[in-house]
CSV table of C-alpha atoms and ligand atoms in Angstrom, one decimal:
chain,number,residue,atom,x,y,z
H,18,UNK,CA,6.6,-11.1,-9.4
H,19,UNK,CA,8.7,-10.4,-6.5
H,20,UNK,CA,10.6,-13.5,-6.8
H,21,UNK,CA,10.8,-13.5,-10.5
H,22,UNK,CA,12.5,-10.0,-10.8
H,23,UNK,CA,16.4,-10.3,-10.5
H,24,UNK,CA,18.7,-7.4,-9.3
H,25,UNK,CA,18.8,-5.2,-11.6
H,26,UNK,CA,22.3,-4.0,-12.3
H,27,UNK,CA,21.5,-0.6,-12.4
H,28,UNK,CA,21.4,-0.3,-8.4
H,29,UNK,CA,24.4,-1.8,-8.0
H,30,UNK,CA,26.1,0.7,-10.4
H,31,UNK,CA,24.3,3.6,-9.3
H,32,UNK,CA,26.0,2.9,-5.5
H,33,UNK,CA,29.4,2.6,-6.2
H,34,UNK,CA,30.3,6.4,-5.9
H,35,UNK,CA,28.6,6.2,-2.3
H,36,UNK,CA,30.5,3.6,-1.7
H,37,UNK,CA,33.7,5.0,-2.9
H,38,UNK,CA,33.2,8.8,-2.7
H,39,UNK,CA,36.5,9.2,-4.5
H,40,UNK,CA,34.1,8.5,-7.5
H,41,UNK,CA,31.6,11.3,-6.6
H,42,UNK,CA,31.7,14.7,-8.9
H,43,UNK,CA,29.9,17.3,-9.5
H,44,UNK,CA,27.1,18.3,-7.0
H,45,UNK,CA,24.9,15.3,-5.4
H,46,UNK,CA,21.9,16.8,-5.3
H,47,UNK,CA,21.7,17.2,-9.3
H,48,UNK,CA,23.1,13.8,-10.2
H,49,UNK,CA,21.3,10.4,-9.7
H,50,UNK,CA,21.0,9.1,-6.4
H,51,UNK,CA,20.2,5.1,-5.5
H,52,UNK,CA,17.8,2.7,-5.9
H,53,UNK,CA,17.0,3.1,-2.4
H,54,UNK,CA,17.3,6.1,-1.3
H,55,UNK,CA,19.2,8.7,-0.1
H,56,UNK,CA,21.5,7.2,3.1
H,57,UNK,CA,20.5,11.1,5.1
H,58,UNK,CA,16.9,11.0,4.2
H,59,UNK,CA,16.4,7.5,5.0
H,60,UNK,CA,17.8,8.1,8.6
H,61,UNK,CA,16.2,11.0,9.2
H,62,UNK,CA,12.7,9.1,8.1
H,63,UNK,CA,13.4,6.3,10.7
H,64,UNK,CA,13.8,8.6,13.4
H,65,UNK,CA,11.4,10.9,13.4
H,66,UNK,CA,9.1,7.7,13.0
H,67,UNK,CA,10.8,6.3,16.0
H,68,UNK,CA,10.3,9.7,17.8
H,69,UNK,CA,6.7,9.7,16.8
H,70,UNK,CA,5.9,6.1,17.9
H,71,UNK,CA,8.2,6.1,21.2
H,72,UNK,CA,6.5,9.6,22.3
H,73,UNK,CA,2.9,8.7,21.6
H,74,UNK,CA,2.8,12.4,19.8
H,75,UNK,CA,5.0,14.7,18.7
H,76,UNK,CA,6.8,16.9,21.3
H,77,UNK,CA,5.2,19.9,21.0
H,78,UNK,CA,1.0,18.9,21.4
H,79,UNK,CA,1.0,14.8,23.2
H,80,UNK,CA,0.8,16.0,27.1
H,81,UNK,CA,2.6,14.4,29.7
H,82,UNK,CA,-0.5,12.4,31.0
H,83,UNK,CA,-0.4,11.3,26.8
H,84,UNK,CA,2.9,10.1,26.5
H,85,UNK,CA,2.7,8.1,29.7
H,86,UNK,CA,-0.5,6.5,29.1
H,87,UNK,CA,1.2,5.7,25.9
H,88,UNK,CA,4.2,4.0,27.1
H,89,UNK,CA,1.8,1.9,29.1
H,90,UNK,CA,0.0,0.5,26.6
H,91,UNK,CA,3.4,-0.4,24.4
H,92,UNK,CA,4.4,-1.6,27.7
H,93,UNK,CA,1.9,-4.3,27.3
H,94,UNK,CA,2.0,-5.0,23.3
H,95,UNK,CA,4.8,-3.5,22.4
H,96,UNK,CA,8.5,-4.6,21.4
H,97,UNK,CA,11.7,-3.8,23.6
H,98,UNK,CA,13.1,-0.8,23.1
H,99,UNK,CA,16.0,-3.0,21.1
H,100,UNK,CA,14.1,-4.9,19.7
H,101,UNK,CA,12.5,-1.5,18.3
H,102,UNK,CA,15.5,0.4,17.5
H,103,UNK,CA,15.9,-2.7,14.7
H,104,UNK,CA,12.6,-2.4,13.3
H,105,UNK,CA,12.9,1.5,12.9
H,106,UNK,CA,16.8,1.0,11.6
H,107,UNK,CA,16.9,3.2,8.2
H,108,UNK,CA,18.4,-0.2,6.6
H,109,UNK,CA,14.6,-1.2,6.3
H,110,UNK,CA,13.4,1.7,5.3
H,111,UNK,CA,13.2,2.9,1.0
H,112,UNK,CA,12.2,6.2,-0.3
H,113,UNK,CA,9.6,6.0,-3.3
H,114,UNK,CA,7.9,8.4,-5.9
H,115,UNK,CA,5.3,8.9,-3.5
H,116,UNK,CA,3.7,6.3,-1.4
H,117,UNK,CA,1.6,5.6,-4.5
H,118,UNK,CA,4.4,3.9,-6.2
H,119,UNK,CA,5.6,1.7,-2.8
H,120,UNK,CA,1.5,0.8,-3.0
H,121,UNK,CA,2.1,-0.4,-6.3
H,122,UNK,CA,5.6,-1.9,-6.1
H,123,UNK,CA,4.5,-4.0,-2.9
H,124,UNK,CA,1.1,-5.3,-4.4
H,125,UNK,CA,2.5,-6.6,-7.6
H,126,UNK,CA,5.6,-8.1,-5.1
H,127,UNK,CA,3.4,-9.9,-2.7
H,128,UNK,CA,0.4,-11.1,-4.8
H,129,UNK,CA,0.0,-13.5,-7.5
H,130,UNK,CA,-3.5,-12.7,-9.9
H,131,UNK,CA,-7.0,-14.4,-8.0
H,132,UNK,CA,-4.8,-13.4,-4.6
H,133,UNK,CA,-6.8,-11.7,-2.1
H,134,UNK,CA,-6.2,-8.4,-0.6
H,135,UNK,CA,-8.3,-7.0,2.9
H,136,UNK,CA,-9.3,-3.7,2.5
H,137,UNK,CA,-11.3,-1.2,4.5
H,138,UNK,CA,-15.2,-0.9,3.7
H,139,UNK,CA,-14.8,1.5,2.5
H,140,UNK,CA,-11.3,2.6,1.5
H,141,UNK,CA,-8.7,4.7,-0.6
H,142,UNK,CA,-10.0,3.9,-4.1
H,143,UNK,CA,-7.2,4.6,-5.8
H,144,UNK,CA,-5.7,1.5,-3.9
H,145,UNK,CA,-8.4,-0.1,-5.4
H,146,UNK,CA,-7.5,0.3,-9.3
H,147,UNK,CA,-3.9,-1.2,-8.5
H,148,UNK,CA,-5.7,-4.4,-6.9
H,149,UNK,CA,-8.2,-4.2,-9.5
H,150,UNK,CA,-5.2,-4.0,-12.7
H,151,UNK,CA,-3.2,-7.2,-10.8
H,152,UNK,CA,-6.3,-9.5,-11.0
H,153,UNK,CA,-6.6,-9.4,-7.3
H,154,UNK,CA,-10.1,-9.8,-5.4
H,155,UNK,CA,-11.1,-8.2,-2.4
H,156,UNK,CA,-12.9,-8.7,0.6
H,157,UNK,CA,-14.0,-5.3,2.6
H,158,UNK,CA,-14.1,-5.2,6.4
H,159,UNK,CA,-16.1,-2.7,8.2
H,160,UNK,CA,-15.8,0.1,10.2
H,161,UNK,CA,-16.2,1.5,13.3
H,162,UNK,CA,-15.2,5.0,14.9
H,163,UNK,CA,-12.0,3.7,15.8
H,164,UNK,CA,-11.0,1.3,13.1
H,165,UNK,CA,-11.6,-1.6,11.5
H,166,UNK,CA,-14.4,-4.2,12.6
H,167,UNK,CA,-12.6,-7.0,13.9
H,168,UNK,CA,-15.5,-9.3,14.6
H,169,UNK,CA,-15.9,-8.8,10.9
H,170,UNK,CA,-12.3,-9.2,10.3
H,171,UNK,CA,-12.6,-12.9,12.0
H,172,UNK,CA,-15.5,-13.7,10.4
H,173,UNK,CA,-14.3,-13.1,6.9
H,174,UNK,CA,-10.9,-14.7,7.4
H,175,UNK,CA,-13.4,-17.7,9.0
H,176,UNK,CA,-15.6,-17.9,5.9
H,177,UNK,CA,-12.6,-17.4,3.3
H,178,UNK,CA,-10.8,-20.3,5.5
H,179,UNK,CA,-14.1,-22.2,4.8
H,180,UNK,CA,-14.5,-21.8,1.0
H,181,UNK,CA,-10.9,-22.8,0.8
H,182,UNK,CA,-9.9,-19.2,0.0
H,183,UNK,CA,-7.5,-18.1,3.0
H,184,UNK,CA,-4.0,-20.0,0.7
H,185,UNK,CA,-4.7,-17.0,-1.2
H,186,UNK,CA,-5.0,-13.8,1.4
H,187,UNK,CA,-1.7,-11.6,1.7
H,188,UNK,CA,-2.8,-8.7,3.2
H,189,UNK,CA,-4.5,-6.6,5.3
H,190,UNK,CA,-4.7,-2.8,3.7
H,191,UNK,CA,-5.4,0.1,6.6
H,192,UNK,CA,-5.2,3.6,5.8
H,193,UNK,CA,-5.0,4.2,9.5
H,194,UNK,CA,-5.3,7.7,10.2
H,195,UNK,CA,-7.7,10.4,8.9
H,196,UNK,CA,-8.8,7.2,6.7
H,197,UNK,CA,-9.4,8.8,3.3
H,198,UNK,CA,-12.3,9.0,2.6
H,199,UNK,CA,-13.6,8.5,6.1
H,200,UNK,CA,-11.3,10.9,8.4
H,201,UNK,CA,-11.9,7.5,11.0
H,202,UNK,CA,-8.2,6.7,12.7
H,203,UNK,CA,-7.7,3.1,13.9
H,204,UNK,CA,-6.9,3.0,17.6
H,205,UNK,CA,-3.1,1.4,18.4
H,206,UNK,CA,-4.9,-1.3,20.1
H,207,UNK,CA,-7.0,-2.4,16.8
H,208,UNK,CA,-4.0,-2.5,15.1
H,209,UNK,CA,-2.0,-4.8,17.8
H,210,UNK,CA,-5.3,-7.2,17.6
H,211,UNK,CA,-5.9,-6.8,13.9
H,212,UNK,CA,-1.9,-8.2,13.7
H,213,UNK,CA,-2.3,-11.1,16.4
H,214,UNK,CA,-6.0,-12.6,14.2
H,215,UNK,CA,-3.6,-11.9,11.0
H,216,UNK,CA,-0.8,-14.5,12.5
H,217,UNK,CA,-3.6,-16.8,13.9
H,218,UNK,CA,-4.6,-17.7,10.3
H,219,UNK,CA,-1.0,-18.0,9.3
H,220,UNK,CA,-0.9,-21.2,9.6
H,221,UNK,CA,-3.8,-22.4,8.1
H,222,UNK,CA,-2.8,-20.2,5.1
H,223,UNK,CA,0.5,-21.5,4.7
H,224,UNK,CA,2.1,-18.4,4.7
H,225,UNK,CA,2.5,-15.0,6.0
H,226,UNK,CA,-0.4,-12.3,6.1
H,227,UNK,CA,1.0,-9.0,6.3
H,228,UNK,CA,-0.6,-5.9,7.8
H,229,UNK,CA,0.1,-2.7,5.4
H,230,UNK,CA,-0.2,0.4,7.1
H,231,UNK,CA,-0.5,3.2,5.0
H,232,UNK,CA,-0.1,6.5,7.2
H,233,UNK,CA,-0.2,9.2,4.0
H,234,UNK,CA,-2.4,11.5,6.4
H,235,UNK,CA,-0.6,10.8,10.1
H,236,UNK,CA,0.9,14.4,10.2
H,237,UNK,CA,-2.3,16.0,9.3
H,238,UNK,CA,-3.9,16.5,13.0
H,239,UNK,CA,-5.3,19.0,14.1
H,240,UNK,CA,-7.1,17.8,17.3
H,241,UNK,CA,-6.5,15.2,20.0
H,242,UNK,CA,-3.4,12.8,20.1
H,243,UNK,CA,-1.7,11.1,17.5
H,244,UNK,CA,-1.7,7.1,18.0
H,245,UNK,CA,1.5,4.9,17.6
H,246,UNK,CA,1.9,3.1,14.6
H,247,UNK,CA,1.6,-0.9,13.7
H,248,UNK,CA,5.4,-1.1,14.1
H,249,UNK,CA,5.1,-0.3,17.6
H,250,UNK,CA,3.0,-3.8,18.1
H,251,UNK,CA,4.7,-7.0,19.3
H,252,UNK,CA,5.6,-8.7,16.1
H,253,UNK,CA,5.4,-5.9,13.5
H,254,UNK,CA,9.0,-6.3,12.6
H,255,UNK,CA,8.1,-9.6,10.2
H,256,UNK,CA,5.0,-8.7,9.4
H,257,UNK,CA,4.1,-5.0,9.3
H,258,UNK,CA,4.9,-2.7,5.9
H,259,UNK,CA,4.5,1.4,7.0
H,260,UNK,CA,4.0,3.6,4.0
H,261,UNK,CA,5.0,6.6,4.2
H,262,UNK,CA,4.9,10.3,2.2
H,263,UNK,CA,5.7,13.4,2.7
H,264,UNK,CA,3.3,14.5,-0.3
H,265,UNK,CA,0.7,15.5,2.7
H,266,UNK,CA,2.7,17.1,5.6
H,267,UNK,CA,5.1,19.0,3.3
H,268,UNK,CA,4.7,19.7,-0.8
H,269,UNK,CA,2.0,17.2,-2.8
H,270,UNK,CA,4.4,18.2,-6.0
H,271,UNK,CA,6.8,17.1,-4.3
H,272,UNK,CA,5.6,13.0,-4.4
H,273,UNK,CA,8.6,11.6,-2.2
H,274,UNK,CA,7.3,9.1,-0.1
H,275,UNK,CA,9.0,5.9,2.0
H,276,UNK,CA,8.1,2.7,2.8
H,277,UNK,CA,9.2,0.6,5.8
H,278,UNK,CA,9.5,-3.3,4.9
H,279,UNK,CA,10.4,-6.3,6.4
H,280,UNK,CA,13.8,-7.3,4.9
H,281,UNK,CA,12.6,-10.3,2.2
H,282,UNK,CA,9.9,-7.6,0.9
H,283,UNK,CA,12.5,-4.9,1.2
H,284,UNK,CA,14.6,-6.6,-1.1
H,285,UNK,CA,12.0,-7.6,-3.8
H,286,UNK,CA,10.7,-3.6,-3.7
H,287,UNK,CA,14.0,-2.6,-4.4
H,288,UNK,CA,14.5,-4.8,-7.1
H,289,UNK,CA,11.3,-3.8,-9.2
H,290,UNK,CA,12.4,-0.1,-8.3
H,291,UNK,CA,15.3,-0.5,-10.0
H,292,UNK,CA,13.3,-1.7,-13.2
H,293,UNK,CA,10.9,1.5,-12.6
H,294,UNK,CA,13.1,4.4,-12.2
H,295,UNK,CA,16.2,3.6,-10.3
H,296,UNK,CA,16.0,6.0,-7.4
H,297,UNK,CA,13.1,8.7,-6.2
H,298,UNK,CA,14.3,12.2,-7.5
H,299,UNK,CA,17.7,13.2,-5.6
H,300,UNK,CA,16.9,17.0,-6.1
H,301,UNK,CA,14.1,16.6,-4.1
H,302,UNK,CA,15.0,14.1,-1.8
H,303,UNK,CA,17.9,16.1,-0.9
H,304,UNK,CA,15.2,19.2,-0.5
H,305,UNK,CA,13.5,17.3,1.8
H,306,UNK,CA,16.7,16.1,4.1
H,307,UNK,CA,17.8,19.5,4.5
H,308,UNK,CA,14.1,21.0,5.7
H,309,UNK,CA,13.8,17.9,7.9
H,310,UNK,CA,17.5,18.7,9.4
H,311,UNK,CA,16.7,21.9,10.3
H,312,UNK,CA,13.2,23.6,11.7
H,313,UNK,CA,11.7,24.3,8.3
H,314,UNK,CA,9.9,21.1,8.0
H,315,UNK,CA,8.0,21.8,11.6
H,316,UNK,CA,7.4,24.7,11.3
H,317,UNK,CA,5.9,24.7,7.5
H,318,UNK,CA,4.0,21.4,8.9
H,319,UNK,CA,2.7,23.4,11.9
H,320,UNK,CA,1.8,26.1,8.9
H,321,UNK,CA,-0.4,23.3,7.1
H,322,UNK,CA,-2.1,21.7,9.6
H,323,UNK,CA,-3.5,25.4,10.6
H,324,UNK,CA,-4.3,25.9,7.2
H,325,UNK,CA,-6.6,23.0,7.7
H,326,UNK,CA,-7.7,23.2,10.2
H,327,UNK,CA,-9.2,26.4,9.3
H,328,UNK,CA,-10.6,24.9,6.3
H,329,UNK,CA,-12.2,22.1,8.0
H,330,UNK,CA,-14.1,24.4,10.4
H,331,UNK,CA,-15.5,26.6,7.3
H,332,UNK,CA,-16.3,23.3,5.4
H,333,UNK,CA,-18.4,22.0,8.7
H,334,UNK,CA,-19.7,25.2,9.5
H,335,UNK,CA,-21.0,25.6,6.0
H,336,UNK,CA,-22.5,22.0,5.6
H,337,UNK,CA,-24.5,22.8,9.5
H,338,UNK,CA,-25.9,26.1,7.6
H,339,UNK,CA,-27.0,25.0,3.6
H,340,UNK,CA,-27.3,20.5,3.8
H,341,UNK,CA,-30.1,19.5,4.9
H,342,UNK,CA,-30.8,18.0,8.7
H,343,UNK,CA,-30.8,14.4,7.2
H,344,UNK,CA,-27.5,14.4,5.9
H,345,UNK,CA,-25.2,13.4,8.6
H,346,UNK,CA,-21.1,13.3,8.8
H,347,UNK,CA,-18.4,13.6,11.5
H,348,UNK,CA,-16.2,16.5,12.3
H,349,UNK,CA,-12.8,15.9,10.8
H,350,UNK,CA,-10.0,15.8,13.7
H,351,UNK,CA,-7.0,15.6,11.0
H,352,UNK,CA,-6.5,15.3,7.2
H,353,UNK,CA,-8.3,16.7,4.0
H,354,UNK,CA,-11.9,15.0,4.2
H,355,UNK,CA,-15.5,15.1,5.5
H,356,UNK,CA,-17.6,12.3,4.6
H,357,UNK,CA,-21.0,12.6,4.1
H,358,UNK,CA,-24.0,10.1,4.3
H,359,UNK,CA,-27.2,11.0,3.1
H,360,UNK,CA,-30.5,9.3,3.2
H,361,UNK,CA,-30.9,6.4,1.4
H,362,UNK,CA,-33.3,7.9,-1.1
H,363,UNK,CA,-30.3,10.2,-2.8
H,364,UNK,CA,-28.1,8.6,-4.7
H,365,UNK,CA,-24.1,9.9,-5.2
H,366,UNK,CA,-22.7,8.3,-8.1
H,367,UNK,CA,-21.1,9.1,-11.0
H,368,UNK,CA,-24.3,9.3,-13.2
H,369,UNK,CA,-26.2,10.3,-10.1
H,370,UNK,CA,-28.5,13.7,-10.5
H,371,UNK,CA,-26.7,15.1,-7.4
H,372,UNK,CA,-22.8,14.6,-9.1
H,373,UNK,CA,-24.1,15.8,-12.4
H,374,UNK,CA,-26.0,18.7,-10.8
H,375,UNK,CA,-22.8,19.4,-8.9
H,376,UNK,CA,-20.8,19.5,-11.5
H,377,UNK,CA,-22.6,21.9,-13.2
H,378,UNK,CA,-22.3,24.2,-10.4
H,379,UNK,CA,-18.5,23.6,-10.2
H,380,UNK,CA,-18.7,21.3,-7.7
H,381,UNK,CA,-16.7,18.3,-7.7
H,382,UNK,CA,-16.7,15.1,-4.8
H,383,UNK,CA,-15.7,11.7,-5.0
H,384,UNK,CA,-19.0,9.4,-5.4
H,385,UNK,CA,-19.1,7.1,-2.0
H,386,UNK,CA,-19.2,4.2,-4.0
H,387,UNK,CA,-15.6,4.3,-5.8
H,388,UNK,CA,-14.6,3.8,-2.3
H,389,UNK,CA,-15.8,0.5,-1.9
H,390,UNK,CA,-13.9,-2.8,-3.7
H,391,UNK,CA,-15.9,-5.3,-6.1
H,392,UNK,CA,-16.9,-7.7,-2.9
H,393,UNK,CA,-19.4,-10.8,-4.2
H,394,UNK,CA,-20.4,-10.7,-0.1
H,395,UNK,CA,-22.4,-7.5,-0.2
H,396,UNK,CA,-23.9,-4.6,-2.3
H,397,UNK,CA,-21.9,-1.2,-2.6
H,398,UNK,CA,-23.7,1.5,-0.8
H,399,UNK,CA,-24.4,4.3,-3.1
H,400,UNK,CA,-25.4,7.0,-0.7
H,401,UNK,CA,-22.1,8.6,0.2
H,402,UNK,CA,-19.5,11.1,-0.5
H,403,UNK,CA,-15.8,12.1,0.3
H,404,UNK,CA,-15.8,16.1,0.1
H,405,UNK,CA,-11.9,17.5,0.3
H,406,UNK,CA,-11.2,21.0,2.0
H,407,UNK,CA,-7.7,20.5,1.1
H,408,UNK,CA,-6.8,22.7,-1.6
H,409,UNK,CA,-9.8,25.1,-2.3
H,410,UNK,CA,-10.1,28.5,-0.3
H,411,UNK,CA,-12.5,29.0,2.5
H,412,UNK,CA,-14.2,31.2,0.4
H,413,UNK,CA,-14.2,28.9,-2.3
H,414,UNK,CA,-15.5,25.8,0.3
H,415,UNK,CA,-18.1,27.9,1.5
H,416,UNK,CA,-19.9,28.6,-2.0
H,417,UNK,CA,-18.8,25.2,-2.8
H,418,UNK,CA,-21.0,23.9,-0.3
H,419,UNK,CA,-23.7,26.2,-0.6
H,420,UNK,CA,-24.7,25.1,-4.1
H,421,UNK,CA,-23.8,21.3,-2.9
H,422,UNK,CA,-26.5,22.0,-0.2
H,423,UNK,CA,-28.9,23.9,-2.5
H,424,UNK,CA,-28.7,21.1,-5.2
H,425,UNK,CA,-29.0,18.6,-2.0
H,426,UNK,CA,-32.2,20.3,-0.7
H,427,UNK,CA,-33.6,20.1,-4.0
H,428,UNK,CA,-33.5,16.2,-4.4
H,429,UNK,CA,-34.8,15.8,-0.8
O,509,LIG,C1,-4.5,7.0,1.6
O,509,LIG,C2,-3.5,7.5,0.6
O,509,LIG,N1,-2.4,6.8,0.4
O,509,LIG,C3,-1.5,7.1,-0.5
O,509,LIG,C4,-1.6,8.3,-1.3
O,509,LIG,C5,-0.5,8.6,-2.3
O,509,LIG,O1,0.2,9.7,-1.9
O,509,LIG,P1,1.6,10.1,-2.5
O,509,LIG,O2,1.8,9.1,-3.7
O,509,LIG,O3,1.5,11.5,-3.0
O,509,LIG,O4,2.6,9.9,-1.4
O,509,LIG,C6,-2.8,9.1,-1.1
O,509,LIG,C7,-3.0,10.3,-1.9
O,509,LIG,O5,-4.0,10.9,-2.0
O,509,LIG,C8,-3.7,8.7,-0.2
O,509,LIG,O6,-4.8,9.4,0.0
């Protein structure tokens, strides 16, 4: 699709008055901007992703002891600092209608239908309709606490290799950080190995196997360190994509969100961009340059992750006092979500008695299973939910979960 879709002519007219400002009138911010992006916002992206990566946390919570410890670790894996100024150059970087539409753009780019996509076990099943509406398959890997499985990651590039399958991989999918609908990170070192098995199997694939790394929830910490990203691996220049929003860390109405490609993919992205709306909103991509430029972004990003951090605490506090001992779940260190396993006897989904029940009570969670893709290798477990503190009240959370709990205790 990628290869098929020429350049558009649209983006080629829609640069010319940044190219000649002569031709500019009027004010910016309410006309059209580029297929690409806005030239401020796309620096200003690559940067603060540099800053992020290089520092092993932002300034103002990774300690000294963090940042060196960091720095060791890239020392070992990690690119030159020139070779990393390239891959963090705003040149490969786009700005999208939220990351959703980069996820899109770069699926229907990359993959051909009966293609095969890696995704978490489970992950972000929204993903999982865009794979689902290109005639893509899947193959899930597990999880552990810190990331993908990657003894299962070689095992199921081994048995697709075997059944003559691995011509048609092209790409590893990681929501690496406050995994929705998990809340598991994947440590930097995961990633670096997850990227060298990827480029092992190259060749017997016949041709690349990206890594996507989609960091929609990276901002969203609220305890311990934040972890470098895939492009900070040895390599990640070719073969990593990092996509990117601001939807979580700033305004969700706002849906501006980036992507950062290596240049062939960058190229075909662009192109079907054109063909879906010529350029992200440049009201709101100018919004955003402007809070980035000055404190307002910090310091309404140090205002969120408060907010939920709050939030998270009532949510955990209320599932220790009304769910029952059985039900078992990890306290959330960053992003919107608590997952929640319950014994193997209650059933979550869709026409479940709990998420009817719930839903009665005005309860609403996302049913474990629509979190795992259509994989022939193994059953879907069916015991599981996502439960979002993200945009209710603590007031609201707490009642939530009291009827979630009293509903819960009465199955069990
Ligand atoms: C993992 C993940 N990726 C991408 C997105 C899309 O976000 P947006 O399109 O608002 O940037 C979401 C939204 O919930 C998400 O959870």
């Amino acid at each position: 699709m990628g290869r098929r879709t020429q350049a558009p002519p649209i983006s080629w007219l829609m640069k010319l008055p940044l190219d000649h400002p002569s031709l500019m009138t009027g004010r910016m911010a309410l006309q059209y901007g580029t297929t690409v992006g806005d030239p401020q916002l796309r620096r200003l992206t690559t940067d603060r992703l540099w800053q992020l990566d290089s520092s092993g946390g932002t300034r103002s919570t990774a300690s000294l002891i963090d940042r060196r410890r960091a720095s060791t670790v890239r020392a070992r894996v990690g690119p030159s600092p020139r070779e990393s100024k390239e891959i963090y150059s705003a040149e490969r970087a786009v700005i999208t209608s939220g990351s959703q539409q980069l996820l899109y753009m770069l699926t229907e780019c990359l993959c051909d239908p009966g293609d095969v996509v890696l995704v978490e076990d489970p992950t972000y099943f929204v993903y999982l309709s865009i794979v689902q509406s290109h005639g893509l398959l899947c193959r899930g890997v597990r999880l552990a606490g810190d990331g993908i499985d990657l003894a299962h990651l070689e095992q199921t590039l081994k048995l697709l290799q075997r059944s003559g399958e691995l011509q048609r991989v092209k790409m590893l999918f990681l929501v690496s950080y406050y995994q929705n609908p998990t809340g598991i990170t994947t440590s930097f070192v995961k990633k670096v190995e997850a990227l060298k098995m990827l480029k092992q199997f190259e060749r017997a694939a016949g041709h690349p196997i990206y890594l996507l790394e989609d960091a929609a929830y990276r901002e969203l910490r609220f305890a311990g360190d934040d972890v470098p990203s895939a492009l900070a691996a040895n390599g990640a220049g070719e073969r990593v994509i990092y996509a990117g929003t601001y939807s979580k860390p700033f305004a969700t109405g706002a849906r501006v969100g980036f992507g950062i490609l290596p240049e062939p993919l960058l190229d075909a992205v662009v192109r079907v961009k054109a063909n879906h709306d010529f350029g992200t909103s440049n009201l709101l991509q100018q919004l955003l340059s402007r809070a980035l430029a000055s404190c307002r972004y910090e310091k309404h990003l140090s205002a969120l992750r408060h907010r939920y951090a709050r939030k998270a605490v009532a949510m955990v506090k209320a599932m220790r006092e009304h769910f029952p001992a059985d039900v078992l779940w990890e306290e959330p260190r960053g992003g919107l979500y608590v997952w929640a396993r319950l014994p193997g006897s209650v059933k979550s989904g869709l026409k479940s008695k709990l998420f009817q029940s719930a839903l009665r009570h005005g309860v609403l969670y996302v049913p474990g299973e629509l979190c795992y893709a259509d994989d022939p290798t193994r059953r879907k477990p069916n015991h599981e939910m996502r439960i979002s503190f993200g945009s209710a009240t603590e007031a609201d959370i707490r009642a939530g979960i009291a009827r979630l709990g009293a509903t819960l205790r009465e199955l069990l």
